[in-house]
PDB file of C-alpha atoms in Angstrom:
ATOM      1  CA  UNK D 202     -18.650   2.289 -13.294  1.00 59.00           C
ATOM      2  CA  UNK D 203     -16.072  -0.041 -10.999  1.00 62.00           C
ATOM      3  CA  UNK D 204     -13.664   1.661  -8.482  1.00 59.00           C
ATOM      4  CA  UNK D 205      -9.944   1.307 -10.143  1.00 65.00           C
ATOM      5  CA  UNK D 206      -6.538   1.130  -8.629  1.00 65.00           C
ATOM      6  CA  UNK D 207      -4.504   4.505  -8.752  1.00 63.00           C
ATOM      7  CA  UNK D 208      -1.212   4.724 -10.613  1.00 69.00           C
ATOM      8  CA  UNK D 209       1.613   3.115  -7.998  1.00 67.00           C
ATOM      9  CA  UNK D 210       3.886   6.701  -8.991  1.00 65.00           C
ATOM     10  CA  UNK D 211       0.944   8.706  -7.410  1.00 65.00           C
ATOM     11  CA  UNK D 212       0.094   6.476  -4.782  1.00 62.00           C
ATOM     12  CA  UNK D 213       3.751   6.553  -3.666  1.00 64.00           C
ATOM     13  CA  UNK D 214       4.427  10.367  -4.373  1.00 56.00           C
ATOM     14  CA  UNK D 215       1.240  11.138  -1.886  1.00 55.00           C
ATOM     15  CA  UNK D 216       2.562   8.553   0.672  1.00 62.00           C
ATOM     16  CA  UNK D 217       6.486  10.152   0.773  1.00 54.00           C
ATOM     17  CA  UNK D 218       4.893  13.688   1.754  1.00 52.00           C
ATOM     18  CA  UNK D 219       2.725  11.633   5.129  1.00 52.00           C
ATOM     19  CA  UNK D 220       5.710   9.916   6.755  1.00 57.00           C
ATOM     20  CA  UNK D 221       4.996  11.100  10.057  1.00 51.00           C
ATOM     21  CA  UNK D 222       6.245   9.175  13.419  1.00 50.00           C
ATOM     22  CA  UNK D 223       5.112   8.514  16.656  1.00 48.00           C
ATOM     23  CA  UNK D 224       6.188  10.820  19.363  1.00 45.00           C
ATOM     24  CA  UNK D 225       8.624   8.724  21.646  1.00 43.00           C
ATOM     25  CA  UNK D 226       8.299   9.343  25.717  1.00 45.00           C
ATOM     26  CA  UNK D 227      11.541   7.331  25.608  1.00 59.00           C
ATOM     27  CA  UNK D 228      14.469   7.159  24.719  1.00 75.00           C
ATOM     28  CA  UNK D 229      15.384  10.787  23.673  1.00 86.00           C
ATOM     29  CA  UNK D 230      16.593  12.591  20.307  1.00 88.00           C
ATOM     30  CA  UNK D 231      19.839  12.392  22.017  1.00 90.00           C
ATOM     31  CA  UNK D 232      19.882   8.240  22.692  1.00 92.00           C
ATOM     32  CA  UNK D 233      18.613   7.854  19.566  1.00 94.00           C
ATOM     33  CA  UNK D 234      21.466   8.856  17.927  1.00 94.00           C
ATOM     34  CA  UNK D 235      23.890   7.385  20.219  1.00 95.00           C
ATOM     35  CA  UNK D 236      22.408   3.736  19.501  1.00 96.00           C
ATOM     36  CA  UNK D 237      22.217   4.771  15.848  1.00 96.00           C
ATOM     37  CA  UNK D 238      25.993   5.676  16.402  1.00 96.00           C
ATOM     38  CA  UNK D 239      26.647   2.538  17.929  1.00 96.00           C
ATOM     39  CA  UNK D 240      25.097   0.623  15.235  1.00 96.00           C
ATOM     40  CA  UNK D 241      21.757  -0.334  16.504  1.00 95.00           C
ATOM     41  CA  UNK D 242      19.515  -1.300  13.372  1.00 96.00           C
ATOM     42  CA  UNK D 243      16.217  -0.019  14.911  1.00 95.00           C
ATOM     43  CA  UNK D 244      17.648   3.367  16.006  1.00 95.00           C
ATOM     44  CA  UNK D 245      19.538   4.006  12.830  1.00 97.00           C
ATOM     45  CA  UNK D 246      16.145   3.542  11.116  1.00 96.00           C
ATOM     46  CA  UNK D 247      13.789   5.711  13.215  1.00 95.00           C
ATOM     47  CA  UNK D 248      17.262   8.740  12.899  1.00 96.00           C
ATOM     48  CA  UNK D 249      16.904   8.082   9.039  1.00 96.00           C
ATOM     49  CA  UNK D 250      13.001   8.140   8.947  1.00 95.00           C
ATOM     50  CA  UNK D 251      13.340  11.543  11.500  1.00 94.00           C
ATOM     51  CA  UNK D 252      15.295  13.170   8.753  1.00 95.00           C
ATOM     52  CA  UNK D 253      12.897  12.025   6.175  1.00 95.00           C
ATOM     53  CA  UNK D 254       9.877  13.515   7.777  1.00 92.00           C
ATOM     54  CA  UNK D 255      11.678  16.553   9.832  1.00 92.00           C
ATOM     55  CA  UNK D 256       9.912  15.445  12.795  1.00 84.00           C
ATOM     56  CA  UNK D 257      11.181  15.109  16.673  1.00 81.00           C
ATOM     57  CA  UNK D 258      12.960  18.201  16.929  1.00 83.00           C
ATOM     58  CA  UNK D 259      15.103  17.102  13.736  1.00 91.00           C
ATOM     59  CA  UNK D 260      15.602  19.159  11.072  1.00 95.00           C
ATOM     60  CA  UNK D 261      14.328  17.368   7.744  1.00 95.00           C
ATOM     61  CA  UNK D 262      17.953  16.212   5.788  1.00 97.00           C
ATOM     62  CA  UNK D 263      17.244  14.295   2.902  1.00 97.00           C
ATOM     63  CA  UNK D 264      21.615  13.321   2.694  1.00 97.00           C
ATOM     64  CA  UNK D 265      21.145  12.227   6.360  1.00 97.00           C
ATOM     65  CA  UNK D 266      18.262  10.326   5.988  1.00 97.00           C
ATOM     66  CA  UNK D 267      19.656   8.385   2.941  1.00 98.00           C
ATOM     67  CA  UNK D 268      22.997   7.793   5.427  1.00 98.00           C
ATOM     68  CA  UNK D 269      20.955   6.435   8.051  1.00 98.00           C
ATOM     69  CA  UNK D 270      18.146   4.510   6.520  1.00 98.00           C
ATOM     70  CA  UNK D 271      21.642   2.825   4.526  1.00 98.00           C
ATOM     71  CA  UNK D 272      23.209   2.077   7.836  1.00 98.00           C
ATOM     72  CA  UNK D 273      20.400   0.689   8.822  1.00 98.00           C
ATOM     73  CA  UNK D 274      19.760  -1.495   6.035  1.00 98.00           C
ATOM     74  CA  UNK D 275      23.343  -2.767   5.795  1.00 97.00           C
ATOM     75  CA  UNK D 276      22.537  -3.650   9.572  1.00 97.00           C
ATOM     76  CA  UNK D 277      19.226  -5.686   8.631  1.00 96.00           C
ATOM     77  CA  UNK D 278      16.315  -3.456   8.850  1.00 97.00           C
ATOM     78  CA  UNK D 279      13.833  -4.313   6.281  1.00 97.00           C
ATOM     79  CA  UNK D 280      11.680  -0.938   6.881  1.00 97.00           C
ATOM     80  CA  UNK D 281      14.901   0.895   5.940  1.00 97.00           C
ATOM     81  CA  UNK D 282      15.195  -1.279   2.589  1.00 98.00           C
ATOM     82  CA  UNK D 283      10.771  -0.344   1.559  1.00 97.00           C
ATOM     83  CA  UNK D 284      12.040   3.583   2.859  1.00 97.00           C
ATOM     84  CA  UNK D 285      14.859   3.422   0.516  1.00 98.00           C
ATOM     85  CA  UNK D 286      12.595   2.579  -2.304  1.00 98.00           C
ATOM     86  CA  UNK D 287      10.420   5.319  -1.777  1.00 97.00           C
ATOM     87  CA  UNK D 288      12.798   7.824  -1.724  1.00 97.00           C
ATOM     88  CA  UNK D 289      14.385   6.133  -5.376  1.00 98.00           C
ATOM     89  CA  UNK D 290      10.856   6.135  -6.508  1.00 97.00           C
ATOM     90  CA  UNK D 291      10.188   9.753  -5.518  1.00 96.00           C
ATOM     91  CA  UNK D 292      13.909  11.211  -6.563  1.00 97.00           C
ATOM     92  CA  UNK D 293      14.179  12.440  -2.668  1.00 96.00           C
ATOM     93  CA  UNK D 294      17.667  12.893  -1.653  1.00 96.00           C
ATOM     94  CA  UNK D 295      18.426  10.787  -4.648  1.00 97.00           C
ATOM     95  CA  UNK D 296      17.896  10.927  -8.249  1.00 97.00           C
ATOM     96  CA  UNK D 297      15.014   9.563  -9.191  1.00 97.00           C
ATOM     97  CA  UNK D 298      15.052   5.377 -10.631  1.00 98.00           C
ATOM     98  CA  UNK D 299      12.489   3.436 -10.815  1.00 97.00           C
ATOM     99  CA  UNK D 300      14.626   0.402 -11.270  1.00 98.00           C
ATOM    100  CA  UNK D 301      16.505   0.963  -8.243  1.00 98.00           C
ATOM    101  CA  UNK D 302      13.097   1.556  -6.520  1.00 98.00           C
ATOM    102  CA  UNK D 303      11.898  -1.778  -7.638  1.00 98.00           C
ATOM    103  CA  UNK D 304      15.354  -3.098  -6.306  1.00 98.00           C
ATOM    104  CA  UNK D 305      15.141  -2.108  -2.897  1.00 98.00           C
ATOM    105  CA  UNK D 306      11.506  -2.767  -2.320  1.00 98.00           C
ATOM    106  CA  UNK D 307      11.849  -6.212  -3.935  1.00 98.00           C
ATOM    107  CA  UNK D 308      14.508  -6.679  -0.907  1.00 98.00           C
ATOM    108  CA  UNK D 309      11.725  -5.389   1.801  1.00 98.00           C
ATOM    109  CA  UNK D 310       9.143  -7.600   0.116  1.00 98.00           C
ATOM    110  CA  UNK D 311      11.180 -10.960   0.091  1.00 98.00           C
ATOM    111  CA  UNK D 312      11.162 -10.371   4.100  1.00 98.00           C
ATOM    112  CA  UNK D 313       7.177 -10.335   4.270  1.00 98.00           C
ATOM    113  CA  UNK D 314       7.014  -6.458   4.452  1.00 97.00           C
ATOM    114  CA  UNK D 315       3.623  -6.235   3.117  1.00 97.00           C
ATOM    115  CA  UNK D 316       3.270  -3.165   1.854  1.00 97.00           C
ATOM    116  CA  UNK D 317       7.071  -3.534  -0.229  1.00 98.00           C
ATOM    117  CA  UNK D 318       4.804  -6.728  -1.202  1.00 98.00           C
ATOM    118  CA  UNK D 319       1.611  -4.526  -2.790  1.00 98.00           C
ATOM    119  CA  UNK D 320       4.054  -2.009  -4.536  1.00 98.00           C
ATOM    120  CA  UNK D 321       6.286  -4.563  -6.288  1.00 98.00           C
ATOM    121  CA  UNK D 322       2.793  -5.937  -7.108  1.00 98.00           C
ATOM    122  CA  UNK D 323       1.448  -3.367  -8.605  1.00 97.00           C
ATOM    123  CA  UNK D 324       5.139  -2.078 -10.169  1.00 98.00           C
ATOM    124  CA  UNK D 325       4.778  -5.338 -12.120  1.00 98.00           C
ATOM    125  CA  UNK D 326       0.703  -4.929 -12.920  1.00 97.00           C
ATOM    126  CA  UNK D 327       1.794  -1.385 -14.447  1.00 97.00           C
ATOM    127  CA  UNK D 328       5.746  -2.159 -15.939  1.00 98.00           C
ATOM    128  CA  UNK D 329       6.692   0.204 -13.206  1.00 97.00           C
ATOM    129  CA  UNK D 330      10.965   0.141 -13.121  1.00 97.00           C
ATOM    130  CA  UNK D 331      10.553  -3.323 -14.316  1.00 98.00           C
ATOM    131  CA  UNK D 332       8.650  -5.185 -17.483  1.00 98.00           C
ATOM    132  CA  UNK D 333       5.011  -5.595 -16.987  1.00 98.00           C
ATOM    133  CA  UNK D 334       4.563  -9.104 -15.640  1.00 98.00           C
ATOM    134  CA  UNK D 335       0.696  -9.733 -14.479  1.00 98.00           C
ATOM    135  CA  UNK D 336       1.072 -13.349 -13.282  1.00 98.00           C
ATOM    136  CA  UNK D 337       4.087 -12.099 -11.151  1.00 98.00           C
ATOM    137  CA  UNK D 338       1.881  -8.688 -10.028  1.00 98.00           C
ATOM    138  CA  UNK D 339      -0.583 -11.284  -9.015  1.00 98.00           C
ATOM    139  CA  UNK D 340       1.444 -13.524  -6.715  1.00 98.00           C
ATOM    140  CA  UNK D 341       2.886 -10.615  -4.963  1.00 98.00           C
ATOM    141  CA  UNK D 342      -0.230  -8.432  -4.190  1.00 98.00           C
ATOM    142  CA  UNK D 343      -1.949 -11.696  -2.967  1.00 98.00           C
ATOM    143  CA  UNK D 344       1.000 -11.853  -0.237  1.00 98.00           C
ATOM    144  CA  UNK D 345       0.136  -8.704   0.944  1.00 98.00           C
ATOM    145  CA  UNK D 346      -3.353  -9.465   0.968  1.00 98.00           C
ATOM    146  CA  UNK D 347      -2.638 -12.504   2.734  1.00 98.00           C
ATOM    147  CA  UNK D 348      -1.135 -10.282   5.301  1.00 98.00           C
ATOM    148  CA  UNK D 349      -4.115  -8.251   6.066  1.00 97.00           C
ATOM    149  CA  UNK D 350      -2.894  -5.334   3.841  1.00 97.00           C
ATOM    150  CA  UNK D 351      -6.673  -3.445   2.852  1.00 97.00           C
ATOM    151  CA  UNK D 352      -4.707  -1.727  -0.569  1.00 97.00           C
ATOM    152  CA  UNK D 353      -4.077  -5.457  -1.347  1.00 98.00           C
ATOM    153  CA  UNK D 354      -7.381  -6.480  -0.599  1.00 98.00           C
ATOM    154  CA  UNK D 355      -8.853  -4.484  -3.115  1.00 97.00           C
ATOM    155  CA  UNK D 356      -6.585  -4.643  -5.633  1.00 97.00           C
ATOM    156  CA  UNK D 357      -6.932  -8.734  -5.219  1.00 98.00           C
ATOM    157  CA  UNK D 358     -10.786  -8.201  -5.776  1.00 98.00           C
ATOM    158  CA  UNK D 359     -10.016  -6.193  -8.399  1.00 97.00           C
ATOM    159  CA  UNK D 360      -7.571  -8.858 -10.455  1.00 98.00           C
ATOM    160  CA  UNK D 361     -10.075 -11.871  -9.987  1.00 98.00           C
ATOM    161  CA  UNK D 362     -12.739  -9.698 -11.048  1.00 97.00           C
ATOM    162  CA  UNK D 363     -11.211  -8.887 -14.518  1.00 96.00           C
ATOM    163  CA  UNK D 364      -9.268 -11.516 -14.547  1.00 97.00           C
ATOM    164  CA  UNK D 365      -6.033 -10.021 -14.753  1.00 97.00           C
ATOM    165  CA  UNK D 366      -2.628 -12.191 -13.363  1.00 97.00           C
ATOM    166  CA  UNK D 367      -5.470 -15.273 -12.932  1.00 98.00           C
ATOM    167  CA  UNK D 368      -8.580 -16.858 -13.966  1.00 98.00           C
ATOM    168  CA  UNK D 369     -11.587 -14.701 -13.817  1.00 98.00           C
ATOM    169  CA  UNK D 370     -13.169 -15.501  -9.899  1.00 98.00           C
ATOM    170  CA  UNK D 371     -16.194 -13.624  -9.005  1.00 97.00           C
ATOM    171  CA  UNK D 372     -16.882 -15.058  -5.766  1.00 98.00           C
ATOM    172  CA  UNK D 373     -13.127 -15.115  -4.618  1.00 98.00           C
ATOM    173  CA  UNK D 374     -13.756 -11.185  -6.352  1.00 98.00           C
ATOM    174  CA  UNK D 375     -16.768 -10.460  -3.471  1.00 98.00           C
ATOM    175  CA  UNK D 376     -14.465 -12.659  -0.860  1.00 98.00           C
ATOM    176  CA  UNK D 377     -11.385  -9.822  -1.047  1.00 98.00           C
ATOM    177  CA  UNK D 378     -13.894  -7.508  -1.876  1.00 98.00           C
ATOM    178  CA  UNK D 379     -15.582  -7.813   1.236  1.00 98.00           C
ATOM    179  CA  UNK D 380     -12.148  -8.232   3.023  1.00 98.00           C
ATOM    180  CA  UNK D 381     -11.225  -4.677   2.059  1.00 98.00           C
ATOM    181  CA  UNK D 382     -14.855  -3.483   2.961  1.00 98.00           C
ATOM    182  CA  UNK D 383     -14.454  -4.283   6.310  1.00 98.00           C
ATOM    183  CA  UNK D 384     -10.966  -2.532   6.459  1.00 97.00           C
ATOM    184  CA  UNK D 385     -12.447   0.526   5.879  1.00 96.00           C
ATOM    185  CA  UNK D 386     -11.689   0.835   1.472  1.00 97.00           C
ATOM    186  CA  UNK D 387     -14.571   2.855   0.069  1.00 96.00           C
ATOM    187  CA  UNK D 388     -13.366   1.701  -3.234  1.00 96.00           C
ATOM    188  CA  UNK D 389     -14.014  -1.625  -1.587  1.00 97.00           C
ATOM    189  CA  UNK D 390     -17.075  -0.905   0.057  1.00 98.00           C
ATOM    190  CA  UNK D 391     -18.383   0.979  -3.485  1.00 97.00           C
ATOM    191  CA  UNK D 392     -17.709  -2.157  -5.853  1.00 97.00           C
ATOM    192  CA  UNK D 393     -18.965  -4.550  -3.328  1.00 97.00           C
ATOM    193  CA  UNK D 394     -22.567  -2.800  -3.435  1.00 97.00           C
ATOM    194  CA  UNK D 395     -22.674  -2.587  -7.375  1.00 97.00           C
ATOM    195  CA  UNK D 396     -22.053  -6.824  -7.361  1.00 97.00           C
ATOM    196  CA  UNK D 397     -24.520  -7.198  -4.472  1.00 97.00           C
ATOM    197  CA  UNK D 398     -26.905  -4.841  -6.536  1.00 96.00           C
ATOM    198  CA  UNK D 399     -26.177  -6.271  -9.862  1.00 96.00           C
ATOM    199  CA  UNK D 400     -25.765  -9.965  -8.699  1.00 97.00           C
ATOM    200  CA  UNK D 401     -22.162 -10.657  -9.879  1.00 96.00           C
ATOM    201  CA  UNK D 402     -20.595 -13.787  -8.401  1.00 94.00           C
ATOM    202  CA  UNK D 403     -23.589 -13.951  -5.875  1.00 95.00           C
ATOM    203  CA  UNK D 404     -27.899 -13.560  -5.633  1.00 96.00           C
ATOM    204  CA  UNK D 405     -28.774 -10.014  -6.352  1.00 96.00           C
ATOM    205  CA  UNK D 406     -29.120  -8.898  -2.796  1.00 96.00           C
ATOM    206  CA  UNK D 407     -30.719  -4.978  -2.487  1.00 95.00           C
ATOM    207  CA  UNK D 408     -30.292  -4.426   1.309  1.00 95.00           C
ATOM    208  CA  UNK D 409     -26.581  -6.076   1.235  1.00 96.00           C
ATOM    209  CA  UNK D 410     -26.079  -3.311  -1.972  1.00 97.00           C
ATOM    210  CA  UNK D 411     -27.549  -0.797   0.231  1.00 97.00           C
ATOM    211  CA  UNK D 412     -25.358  -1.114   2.873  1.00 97.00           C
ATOM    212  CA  UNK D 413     -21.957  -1.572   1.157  1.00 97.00           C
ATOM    213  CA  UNK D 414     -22.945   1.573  -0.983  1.00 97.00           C
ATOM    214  CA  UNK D 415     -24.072   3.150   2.200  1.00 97.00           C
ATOM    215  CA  UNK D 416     -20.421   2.692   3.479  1.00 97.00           C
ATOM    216  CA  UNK D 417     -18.770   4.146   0.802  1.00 97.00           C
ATOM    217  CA  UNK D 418     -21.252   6.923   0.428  1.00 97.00           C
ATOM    218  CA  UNK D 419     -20.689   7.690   4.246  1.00 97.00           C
ATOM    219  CA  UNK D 420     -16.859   8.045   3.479  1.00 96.00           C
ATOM    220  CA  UNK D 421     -17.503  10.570   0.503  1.00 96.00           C
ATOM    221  CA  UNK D 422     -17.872   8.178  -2.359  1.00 95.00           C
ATOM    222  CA  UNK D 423     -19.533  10.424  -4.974  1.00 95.00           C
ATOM    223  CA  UNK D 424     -20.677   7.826  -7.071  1.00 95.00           C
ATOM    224  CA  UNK D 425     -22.240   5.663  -4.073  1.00 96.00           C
ATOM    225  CA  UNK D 426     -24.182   8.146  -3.321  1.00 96.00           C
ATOM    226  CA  UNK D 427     -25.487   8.571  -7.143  1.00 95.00           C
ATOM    227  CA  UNK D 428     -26.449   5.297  -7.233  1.00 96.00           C
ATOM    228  CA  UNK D 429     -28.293   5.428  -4.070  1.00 95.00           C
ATOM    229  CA  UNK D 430     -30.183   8.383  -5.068  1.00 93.00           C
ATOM    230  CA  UNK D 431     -31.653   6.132  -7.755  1.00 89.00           C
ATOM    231  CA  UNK D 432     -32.701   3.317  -5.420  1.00 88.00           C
ATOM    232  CA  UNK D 433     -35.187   5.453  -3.814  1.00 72.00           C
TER     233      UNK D 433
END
């Protein structure tokens, strides 16, 4: 049994519940909002994403977030335009729209954001808020991969393994594969071992098997530690 991708909704639902920010030393709550008053991009962003989260002292506001993270976007911030998805993709502060989601993270992801990049990638693997388009879903995870983005990684292995959005690969499968290993993806680090084991796209290879599976085991990978078990 490979690793699969998780739904983009669910992925996105968890991730709008973790915003959580870095404590700042400097500047204060208070000159926060005074740049963010004065129109500074980057402050009216971190006031929006406070609100968001709750965090800093600040009360969570979904209304103020949305008026910040909107100030900041019509001011160039291209965070403000992949947090503006989220909260259309999640209904937070706004009603929920898929479509608009798409929208807004489609903005993010034309400016490199790479993570805007792996959800309008996988929004067009799954017909998310826009028709299902797998050469498109293709083309846009690979940017993020390209970026260094482990989600992308694995979802890249995943695509030229089945051949989904592109030709069936399996050594450009183990290449990504391997990429989002060494990131730290059990999912990664689990399908990695079964090719190694199984000798897909590559020489059967035990101890290479071993330790991939070993990885993923070691992160709580139920399954790589099944398959282990029957190595012994």
């Amino acid at each position: 049994m490979r690793k699969r991708m998780f739904p983009i909704t669910l992925i996105i639902s968890l991730s709008i519940g973790l915003i959580s920010f870095q404590t700042y030393a400097e500047p204060t709550l208070s000159d926060i909002k005074q740049m963010a008053a004065q129109g500074k991009s980057t402050a009216q962003y971190h006031l929006g994403m406070m609100y968001l989260s709750g965090e800093q002292g600040v009360t969570k506001d979904t209304t103020q977030a949305l008026k910040w993270l909107t100030l900041a976007d019509q001011n160039g911030s291209v965070g403000a335009k992949y947090s503006l998805g989220l909260m259309y993709m999640t209904g937070t502060g706004v009603s929920q729209n898929q479509s608009t989601a798409f929208e807004w993270f489609s903005k993010a992801a034309k400016f490199g954001h790479a993570q805007a990049q792996y959800t309008v990638g996988r929004m067009y693997s799954e017909g998310v808020g826009v028709e299902k388009n797998m050469p498109q879903a293709f083309e846009w995870i690979q940017k993020a991969a390209l970026q260094g983005y482990p989600p992308a990684e694995f979802s890249l292995g995943l695509m030229y393994n089945d051949g989904r959005g592109v030709a069936q690969n399996k050594q450009q499968a183990i290449k990504w594969y391997t990429q989002a290993a060494e990131h730290q993806q059990s999912n990664a680090q689990y399908n990695l071992g079964i090719m190694y084991l199984n000798g897909e796209g590559t020489s059967k290879n035990p101890p290479l098997a071993k330790k991939w599976l070993q990885r993923a085991a070691n992160a709580g990978d139920q399954d790589a530690k099944d398959v282990l078990k029957g190595l012994k």
